[in-house]
Amino acid sequence: MAGSRLERFGTVFTRVRDLMRSGVIKPSEKPIWYDVYEAFPPKRDPLHVKPHTRPSTKKQETVPEIFYREDEARAKFYEQYGTGPRPFDLSKSSFVSTCQRFVDKYTELQSHSELDGSALFEETGKALLSEGIVLRRKGAPPVSAESRDPVLELKLTEMLAEQQSVSADSEETTHSTHTP
Amino acid sequence: MSVVLHMFFNKVVKLKTKWRHGYCSLLWKTVTTERNFTAVNELQTRSRSLLTFCGTQASMAARALTKGLWGLRHSRLVTVGHPCGGHQYATAASIRSPQLQIDDATEKVINQPLEKPDFFRVSELFSVKDLFDARVHLGHKKGCRHRLMEPYLYGCRLDQDIIDLDQTVEHLQQALNFTAHVAYRGGVILFVSRQRQFGHLVESTAKNCGEYAHTRYWQGGLLTNAPIQYGPGVRLPDLIIFLSTLNNVFQPHVGIRDAAKMNIPTVGVVDSNCNPSLVTYPVPGNDDTPVAVEMYCRLFKMTINRAKDKRRQMELLHGLSAPSTPSS
């Protein structure tokens, strides 16, 4: 069966249509999809687009960045508290994370009260505390139930420094004995 | 008639062993499926000459042969005047011959679905929420973006591209509608995906809807050199569905260019790093998440099965099928 293998010129449909018009493809050999394409053409003709080989000087930003007003509150929350006490459970589509609850409370307080900035931030923290969510600042040591072993709290660097100073003292005394 | 059956089985076995090494999953369809048996029964009752007649039963029988043998050229002759081997009727000048009536009925069956915008009601199969839950809107990072995908993107959230699901819904609806119509007309559909993690899923999807799949290495001349690689008179697919338009080295799949060369329309899921220009019906969406790909496979399978069932229904309605076939 005759065909046209020029994929860079025109679309599949235009090539078959022209081949049929010129008589190369007989009406009996019409492809099955021809009538369907004619009845339901795609939104965009599937024409081949030449790739730009030269590096373009200007790159227009046609795809907008997605930012919301609440992102300011979210950024501050993550900076101060990290991800929050509760892990994310993404298997549920209706899951509300700690951060989201914080942001909701923040927007609510912002619309009701006249506080602003860090004061509003503190207020939101207190409000969440009253609801039962304890927010811990990032970097602060977590409070544990059992008492820690005092051995663990010894710092190795301090111990090394102590040892070095002790050995230096002992060396001095030996030096002093040696020198006449 | 048993001779025909015997020949049929032998040919299939021969083909399967010949290409065992250079694996070609085009011959996935085995002889043992239900459809083939009903079609083969028809073969037993009707003569071979009917294959040149455009009747729908002939198309079903021809399909069975092409799927089993992958060698018969199927001709779609809608013209009147071809001799019909099975029926013997006296034609009078005043009365239209039953052959003409049969042709009209067949033409009606074939062309009636084109009049409605959504004959197979494919828009009911999915919604924006389903696409969102399947994470279809998630694209790749900003650096991987293809410049031709920019019209399909909603925006960029912290450097990750978000695909516009409103556009995806429209494109997917068009793609499914096209697939349904092609399946309704008895077209051969080929599923292609070079993603290793979904190879089995794509193959089983194709098997479940009675179509073909190719998820292995695409040999250069598969479409363009088919008569030499597979023998003369091979029937090429009428539609190729790409579950992912990239191959394993993140280059466009050769099949897209080859299908355009061979004048075969394509339906393809294009991610934010793909080139949608040569795909006839692109569907902008995520092609990497398992949930998303499972959803696409499910949707295509449902549309194709729906279209084929509808075709059997319409044939029965217009009284075109033989009385020996069981009503579906």
PDB file of C-alpha atoms in Angstrom, chain A residues 1-8 10-12 15-16 19 25 27-52 60-68 71 74 90 93, chain B residues 73 76-77 111 113-114 116-117 129 133 142 145 147-148 150 152-159 161-162 170-171 174 177-178 181-182 185-187 223-225 235 238 257 259-265 276-281:
ATOM      1  CA  MET A   1       0.000   0.000   0.000  1.00  0.00           C
ATOM      2  CA  ALA A   2       1.280   3.440  -0.882  1.00  0.00           C
ATOM      3  CA  GLY A   3       2.192   5.871   1.812  1.00  0.00           C
ATOM      4  CA  SER A   4       4.103   9.019   2.526  1.00  0.00           C
ATOM      5  CA  ARG A   5       6.937   8.790   5.021  1.00  0.00           C
ATOM      6  CA  LEU A   6       7.523  12.503   5.461  1.00  0.00           C
ATOM      7  CA  GLU A   7       6.800  12.955   9.131  1.00  0.00           C
ATOM      8  CA  ARG A   8       8.144  16.511   9.187  1.00  0.00           C
ATOM      9  CA  GLY A  10       2.080  18.204   7.537  1.00  0.00           C
ATOM     10  CA  THR A  11       0.153  15.889   9.785  1.00  0.00           C
ATOM     11  CA  VAL A  12      -0.764  12.247   9.380  1.00  0.00           C
ATOM     12  CA  ARG A  15      -0.846  13.429   4.076  1.00  0.00           C
ATOM     13  CA  VAL A  16      -3.435  10.670   3.834  1.00  0.00           C
ATOM     14  CA  LEU A  19      -2.850  10.955  -1.121  1.00  0.00           C
ATOM     15  CA  ILE A  25      -4.733   5.658  -2.040  1.00  0.00           C
ATOM     16  CA  PRO A  27     -11.183   4.881  -1.419  1.00  0.00           C
ATOM     17  CA  SER A  28     -11.331   1.163  -0.727  1.00  0.00           C
ATOM     18  CA  GLU A  29      -7.985   1.366   1.025  1.00  0.00           C
ATOM     19  CA  LYS A  30      -9.028   4.246   3.264  1.00  0.00           C
ATOM     20  CA  PRO A  31      -7.579   3.782   6.759  1.00  0.00           C
ATOM     21  CA  ILE A  32      -9.984   2.938   9.559  1.00  0.00           C
ATOM     22  CA  TRP A  33      -9.082   6.001  11.599  1.00  0.00           C
ATOM     23  CA  TYR A  34      -9.585   8.513   8.759  1.00  0.00           C
ATOM     24  CA  ASP A  35     -13.293   9.115   9.305  1.00  0.00           C
ATOM     25  CA  VAL A  36     -12.837   9.198  13.057  1.00  0.00           C
ATOM     26  CA  TYR A  37     -10.098  11.825  12.781  1.00  0.00           C
ATOM     27  CA  GLU A  38     -12.268  13.843  10.431  1.00  0.00           C
ATOM     28  CA  ALA A  39     -15.171  13.763  12.863  1.00  0.00           C
ATOM     29  CA  PHE A  40     -13.090  14.358  15.998  1.00  0.00           C
ATOM     30  CA  PRO A  41      -9.892  16.234  15.180  1.00  0.00           C
ATOM     31  CA  PRO A  42      -7.401  16.908  17.984  1.00  0.00           C
ATOM     32  CA  LYS A  43      -7.056  20.309  19.617  1.00  0.00           C
ATOM     33  CA  ARG A  44      -3.726  20.922  18.013  1.00  0.00           C
ATOM     34  CA  ASP A  45      -2.577  19.627  14.638  1.00  0.00           C
ATOM     35  CA  PRO A  46       0.247  17.168  15.309  1.00  0.00           C
ATOM     36  CA  LEU A  47       2.735  19.074  13.190  1.00  0.00           C
ATOM     37  CA  HIS A  48       6.418  18.520  13.643  1.00  0.00           C
ATOM     38  CA  VAL A  49       8.048  21.469  15.428  1.00  0.00           C
ATOM     39  CA  LYS A  50      11.662  22.226  14.608  1.00  0.00           C
ATOM     40  CA  PRO A  51      13.862  22.356  17.702  1.00  0.00           C
ATOM     41  CA  HIS A  52      15.734  25.620  18.332  1.00  0.00           C
ATOM     42  CA  GLN A  60      10.453  34.257  28.885  1.00  0.00           C
ATOM     43  CA  GLU A  61       8.841  32.900  31.991  1.00  0.00           C
ATOM     44  CA  THR A  62       5.568  31.639  30.570  1.00  0.00           C
ATOM     45  CA  VAL A  63       4.979  29.178  33.374  1.00  0.00           C
ATOM     46  CA  PRO A  64       4.018  31.103  36.527  1.00  0.00           C
ATOM     47  CA  GLU A  65       5.335  30.199  39.937  1.00  0.00           C
ATOM     48  CA  ILE A  66       2.638  29.014  42.314  1.00  0.00           C
ATOM     49  CA  PHE A  67       2.676  30.877  45.629  1.00  0.00           C
ATOM     50  CA  TYR A  68      -0.102  31.495  48.108  1.00  0.00           C
ATOM     51  CA  ASP A  71       3.191  30.529  52.257  1.00  0.00           C
ATOM     52  CA  ARG A  74       4.270  28.262  56.332  1.00  0.00           C
ATOM     53  CA  LEU A  90      -0.165  11.056  52.654  1.00  0.00           C
ATOM     54  CA  SER A  93      -6.436  12.494  50.869  1.00  0.00           C
TER      55      SER A  93
ATOM     56  CA  ARG B  73      -4.473  -8.302   4.612  1.00  0.00           C
ATOM     57  CA  ARG B  76     -12.579  -2.945   3.861  1.00  0.00           C
ATOM     58  CA  LEU B  77     -14.757  -2.803   0.810  1.00  0.00           C
ATOM     59  CA  ASN B 111     -21.007   5.581  10.726  1.00  0.00           C
ATOM     60  CA  PRO B 113     -21.356   6.628  16.256  1.00  0.00           C
ATOM     61  CA  LEU B 114     -19.618   9.508  14.479  1.00  0.00           C
ATOM     62  CA  LYS B 116     -22.702  12.000  18.482  1.00  0.00           C
ATOM     63  CA  PRO B 117     -19.908  13.857  20.273  1.00  0.00           C
ATOM     64  CA  LYS B 129     -10.688  14.422  41.294  1.00  0.00           C
ATOM     65  CA  ASP B 133      -5.858  11.456  43.473  1.00  0.00           C
ATOM     66  CA  LYS B 142      11.794  22.937  36.160  1.00  0.00           C
ATOM     67  CA  ARG B 145      10.902  20.935  31.268  1.00  0.00           C
ATOM     68  CA  ARG B 147       9.541  23.992  25.979  1.00  0.00           C
ATOM     69  CA  LEU B 148       6.640  22.571  23.966  1.00  0.00           C
ATOM     70  CA  GLU B 150       4.699  24.874  28.565  1.00  0.00           C
ATOM     71  CA  TYR B 152      -0.050  22.400  29.196  1.00  0.00           C
ATOM     72  CA  LEU B 153       1.448  23.416  32.557  1.00  0.00           C
ATOM     73  CA  TYR B 154      -0.591  25.108  35.252  1.00  0.00           C
ATOM     74  CA  GLY B 155       2.425  26.458  37.095  1.00  0.00           C
ATOM     75  CA  CYS B 156       5.581  25.649  38.950  1.00  0.00           C
ATOM     76  CA  ARG B 157       5.485  24.999  42.700  1.00  0.00           C
ATOM     77  CA  LEU B 158       8.910  25.167  44.324  1.00  0.00           C
ATOM     78  CA  ASP B 159      10.548  24.161  41.027  1.00  0.00           C
ATOM     79  CA  ASP B 161       5.980  21.569  37.300  1.00  0.00           C
ATOM     80  CA  ILE B 162       2.267  21.148  37.877  1.00  0.00           C
ATOM     81  CA  GLU B 170     -10.207  17.511  27.694  1.00  0.00           C
ATOM     82  CA  HIS B 171      -7.258  15.832  26.035  1.00  0.00           C
ATOM     83  CA  GLN B 174     -10.579  13.168  23.135  1.00  0.00           C
ATOM     84  CA  ASN B 177     -13.049   8.809  22.336  1.00  0.00           C
ATOM     85  CA  PHE B 178     -10.694   8.267  19.393  1.00  0.00           C
ATOM     86  CA  HIS B 181     -14.055   4.633  17.752  1.00  0.00           C
ATOM     87  CA  VAL B 182     -11.027   2.859  16.332  1.00  0.00           C
ATOM     88  CA  ARG B 185     -14.345  -0.265  13.792  1.00  0.00           C
ATOM     89  CA  GLY B 186     -12.167  -3.259  14.444  1.00  0.00           C
ATOM     90  CA  GLY B 187      -8.839  -1.486  14.367  1.00  0.00           C
ATOM     91  CA  LEU B 223       7.004  -0.499  11.421  1.00  0.00           C
ATOM     92  CA  THR B 224       9.062   0.873   8.556  1.00  0.00           C
ATOM     93  CA  ASN B 225      10.485  -2.470   7.438  1.00  0.00           C
ATOM     94  CA  ARG B 235      -1.196  -5.683   8.818  1.00  0.00           C
ATOM     95  CA  ASP B 238      -4.287   1.324  13.214  1.00  0.00           C
ATOM     96  CA  ARG B 257       8.450   9.116  14.603  1.00  0.00           C
ATOM     97  CA  ALA B 259       4.132   5.920  13.418  1.00  0.00           C
ATOM     98  CA  ALA B 260       4.070   9.397  11.881  1.00  0.00           C
ATOM     99  CA  LYS B 261       6.101   8.035   8.990  1.00  0.00           C
ATOM    100  CA  MET B 262       3.710   5.149   8.413  1.00  0.00           C
ATOM    101  CA  ASN B 263       0.654   7.431   8.762  1.00  0.00           C
ATOM    102  CA  ILE B 264      -0.549   5.743  11.936  1.00  0.00           C
ATOM    103  CA  PRO B 265      -2.213   8.025  14.514  1.00  0.00           C
ATOM    104  CA  PRO B 276       4.229  16.368  22.305  1.00  0.00           C
ATOM    105  CA  SER B 277       4.543  17.717  18.770  1.00  0.00           C
ATOM    106  CA  LEU B 278       4.274  14.490  16.760  1.00  0.00           C
ATOM    107  CA  VAL B 279       1.718  12.751  18.970  1.00  0.00           C
ATOM    108  CA  THR B 280      -1.718  12.952  17.335  1.00  0.00           C
ATOM    109  CA  TYR B 281      -3.706  12.969  20.573  1.00  0.00           C
TER     110      TYR B 281
END
